[in-house]
């Protein structure tokens, strides 16, 4: 009996060390995996040769780093410099949320038309979802800032999305994918958008980072799988963006 109790105490005492070792091994495994199979990195200056001035963003319900989520990442500024460099007439956005990014895209690009997609809460599916909003909440920021006439709001689950019904022959210069971050959904969203992106157009996939921590894993794995299908997606340095330029 005494020996049994001693063994139990030893197991309990060593448990934290075993957990720490297991986490260390998992971390090294992720590092090795991303080194061998991960996305190549591209720097912003390889895409935008000369820095482009952007306005101070509308901050109401903003949901991109560095304003929310990761203060050391440059998601918002990098995205806007790329968008302004591409000078889009049509943007497709999957994941409207409250409509902050939609509003900022309209403000930075005065001639753009944005087609933005978000499922109402009762129509959503998947696991890695940031917001569950009713119809009145979806896109409220761009409406409050007067951009409603330049936005086509599509209230649909991206699994059921048919962009041909909405674009009427138009092609997107820029597409932003930031809806459900489950791997299967990100792959679905990319393949739904890709046929409607013009040659030379750019697709940006949010919450894509080689750390693959928590919500960053699903999209990163999706991008690696898409690379295996021939889509040369890269990770934009110092951001949570994956990026693909259509050849």
PDB file of N, CA, C and O in Angstrom, residues 5 35 45 52 64 68 73 81 90 95 98 113 126 139 141 159 178 195 218 230 232-233 241 243:
ATOM      1  N   UNK A   5       1.111   4.230  -2.906  1.00  0.00           N
ATOM      2  CA  UNK A   5       0.948   5.665  -2.640  1.00  0.00           C
ATOM      3  C   UNK A   5       2.163   6.461  -3.097  1.00  0.00           C
ATOM      4  O   UNK A   5       2.042   7.571  -3.613  1.00  0.00           O
ATOM      5  N   UNK A  35       8.735  24.606 -41.482  1.00  0.00           N
ATOM      6  CA  UNK A  35       9.996  24.788 -42.202  1.00  0.00           C
ATOM      7  C   UNK A  35      10.010  23.976 -43.486  1.00  0.00           C
ATOM      8  O   UNK A  35      10.429  24.451 -44.551  1.00  0.00           O
ATOM      9  N   UNK A  45       7.198  45.255 -49.337  1.00  0.00           N
ATOM     10  CA  UNK A  45       7.917  46.066 -50.323  1.00  0.00           C
ATOM     11  C   UNK A  45       8.142  45.318 -51.638  1.00  0.00           C
ATOM     12  O   UNK A  45       8.474  45.918 -52.654  1.00  0.00           O
ATOM     13  N   UNK A  52       2.690  53.823 -49.686  1.00  0.00           N
ATOM     14  CA  UNK A  52       1.511  54.590 -50.077  1.00  0.00           C
ATOM     15  C   UNK A  52       0.850  55.138 -48.823  1.00  0.00           C
ATOM     16  O   UNK A  52       0.637  54.409 -47.848  1.00  0.00           O
ATOM     17  N   UNK A  64      -9.050  44.241 -37.047  1.00  0.00           N
ATOM     18  CA  UNK A  64      -7.768  43.811 -37.600  1.00  0.00           C
ATOM     19  C   UNK A  64      -6.621  44.316 -36.740  1.00  0.00           C
ATOM     20  O   UNK A  64      -6.670  45.443 -36.225  1.00  0.00           O
ATOM     21  N   UNK A  68      -6.739  45.410 -33.079  1.00  0.00           N
ATOM     22  CA  UNK A  68      -7.368  44.358 -32.288  1.00  0.00           C
ATOM     23  C   UNK A  68      -6.632  43.047 -32.538  1.00  0.00           C
ATOM     24  O   UNK A  68      -6.350  42.700 -33.682  1.00  0.00           O
ATOM     25  N   UNK A  73       1.427  43.195 -35.089  1.00  0.00           N
ATOM     26  CA  UNK A  73       1.180  42.841 -36.490  1.00  0.00           C
ATOM     27  C   UNK A  73       0.688  44.076 -37.268  1.00  0.00           C
ATOM     28  O   UNK A  73       0.082  44.968 -36.704  1.00  0.00           O
ATOM     29  N   UNK A  81      -2.350  49.274 -48.078  1.00  0.00           N
ATOM     30  CA  UNK A  81      -1.344  49.646 -49.073  1.00  0.00           C
ATOM     31  C   UNK A  81      -1.448  48.760 -50.307  1.00  0.00           C
ATOM     32  O   UNK A  81      -1.348  49.240 -51.443  1.00  0.00           O
ATOM     33  N   UNK A  90     -13.541  46.598 -58.227  1.00  0.00           N
ATOM     34  CA  UNK A  90     -14.417  45.600 -57.599  1.00  0.00           C
ATOM     35  C   UNK A  90     -13.629  44.849 -56.541  1.00  0.00           C
ATOM     36  O   UNK A  90     -12.531  44.339 -56.802  1.00  0.00           O
ATOM     37  N   UNK A  95     -16.897  37.644 -45.202  1.00  0.00           N
ATOM     38  CA  UNK A  95     -16.777  37.935 -43.782  1.00  0.00           C
ATOM     39  C   UNK A  95     -16.972  39.413 -43.501  1.00  0.00           C
ATOM     40  O   UNK A  95     -16.034  40.117 -43.137  1.00  0.00           O
ATOM     41  N   UNK A  98     -19.155  43.424 -38.685  1.00  0.00           N
ATOM     42  CA  UNK A  98     -19.872  44.684 -38.473  1.00  0.00           C
ATOM     43  C   UNK A  98     -19.691  45.670 -39.627  1.00  0.00           C
ATOM     44  O   UNK A  98     -20.304  46.735 -39.643  1.00  0.00           O
ATOM     45  N   UNK A 113     -16.542  49.195 -55.876  1.00  0.00           N
ATOM     46  CA  UNK A 113     -17.799  48.531 -55.513  1.00  0.00           C
ATOM     47  C   UNK A 113     -17.418  47.297 -54.717  1.00  0.00           C
ATOM     48  O   UNK A 113     -16.606  46.488 -55.167  1.00  0.00           O
ATOM     49  N   UNK A 126     -19.832  25.639 -39.100  1.00  0.00           N
ATOM     50  CA  UNK A 126     -18.399  25.640 -38.836  1.00  0.00           C
ATOM     51  C   UNK A 126     -18.100  25.980 -37.382  1.00  0.00           C
ATOM     52  O   UNK A 126     -18.998  26.338 -36.611  1.00  0.00           O
ATOM     53  N   UNK A 139     -22.763  44.537 -41.144  1.00  0.00           N
ATOM     54  CA  UNK A 139     -22.521  45.691 -42.006  1.00  0.00           C
ATOM     55  C   UNK A 139     -22.966  47.036 -41.471  1.00  0.00           C
ATOM     56  O   UNK A 139     -22.992  48.019 -42.216  1.00  0.00           O
ATOM     57  N   UNK A 141     -21.529  49.270 -39.727  1.00  0.00           N
ATOM     58  CA  UNK A 141     -20.551  50.365 -39.755  1.00  0.00           C
ATOM     59  C   UNK A 141     -20.534  51.043 -41.117  1.00  0.00           C
ATOM     60  O   UNK A 141     -20.572  52.276 -41.211  1.00  0.00           O
ATOM     61  N   UNK A 159     -20.662  28.341 -47.981  1.00  0.00           N
ATOM     62  CA  UNK A 159     -20.769  27.003 -48.559  1.00  0.00           C
ATOM     63  C   UNK A 159     -21.777  26.976 -49.702  1.00  0.00           C
ATOM     64  O   UNK A 159     -21.667  26.163 -50.624  1.00  0.00           O
ATOM     65  N   UNK A 178     -12.165  36.234 -44.977  1.00  0.00           N
ATOM     66  CA  UNK A 178     -12.060  36.353 -43.517  1.00  0.00           C
ATOM     67  C   UNK A 178     -13.388  35.924 -42.886  1.00  0.00           C
ATOM     68  O   UNK A 178     -13.956  36.632 -42.054  1.00  0.00           O
ATOM     69  N   UNK A 195     -12.368  31.825 -59.357  1.00  0.00           N
ATOM     70  CA  UNK A 195     -12.779  31.996 -60.759  1.00  0.00           C
ATOM     71  C   UNK A 195     -13.221  33.418 -61.105  1.00  0.00           C
ATOM     72  O   UNK A 195     -13.260  33.778 -62.287  1.00  0.00           O
ATOM     73  N   UNK A 218      -6.239  26.872 -38.795  1.00  0.00           N
ATOM     74  CA  UNK A 218      -7.122  26.400 -39.859  1.00  0.00           C
ATOM     75  C   UNK A 218      -6.811  27.011 -41.209  1.00  0.00           C
ATOM     76  O   UNK A 218      -6.714  26.308 -42.219  1.00  0.00           O
ATOM     77  N   UNK A 230      -1.420  23.694 -56.486  1.00  0.00           N
ATOM     78  CA  UNK A 230      -0.806  24.558 -57.485  1.00  0.00           C
ATOM     79  C   UNK A 230      -1.001  26.045 -57.280  1.00  0.00           C
ATOM     80  O   UNK A 230      -0.503  26.847 -58.078  1.00  0.00           O
ATOM     81  N   UNK A 232       0.014  29.272 -55.633  1.00  0.00           N
ATOM     82  CA  UNK A 232       1.248  29.698 -54.968  1.00  0.00           C
ATOM     83  C   UNK A 232       0.967  30.770 -53.911  1.00  0.00           C
ATOM     84  O   UNK A 232       1.366  31.931 -54.045  1.00  0.00           O
ATOM     85  N   UNK A 233       0.303  30.371 -52.864  1.00  0.00           N
ATOM     86  CA  UNK A 233      -0.028  31.280 -51.766  1.00  0.00           C
ATOM     87  C   UNK A 233       1.206  31.490 -50.899  1.00  0.00           C
ATOM     88  O   UNK A 233       1.950  30.548 -50.607  1.00  0.00           O
ATOM     89  N   UNK A 241      -1.797  37.629 -42.748  1.00  0.00           N
ATOM     90  CA  UNK A 241      -2.363  37.471 -44.077  1.00  0.00           C
ATOM     91  C   UNK A 241      -1.648  36.401 -44.885  1.00  0.00           C
ATOM     92  O   UNK A 241      -0.415  36.385 -44.940  1.00  0.00           O
ATOM     93  N   UNK A 243      -1.447  35.391 -48.973  1.00  0.00           N
ATOM     94  CA  UNK A 243      -1.617  36.223 -50.165  1.00  0.00           C
ATOM     95  C   UNK A 243      -1.353  35.409 -51.430  1.00  0.00           C
ATOM     96  O   UNK A 243      -0.395  34.650 -51.490  1.00  0.00           O
TER      97      UNK A 243
END
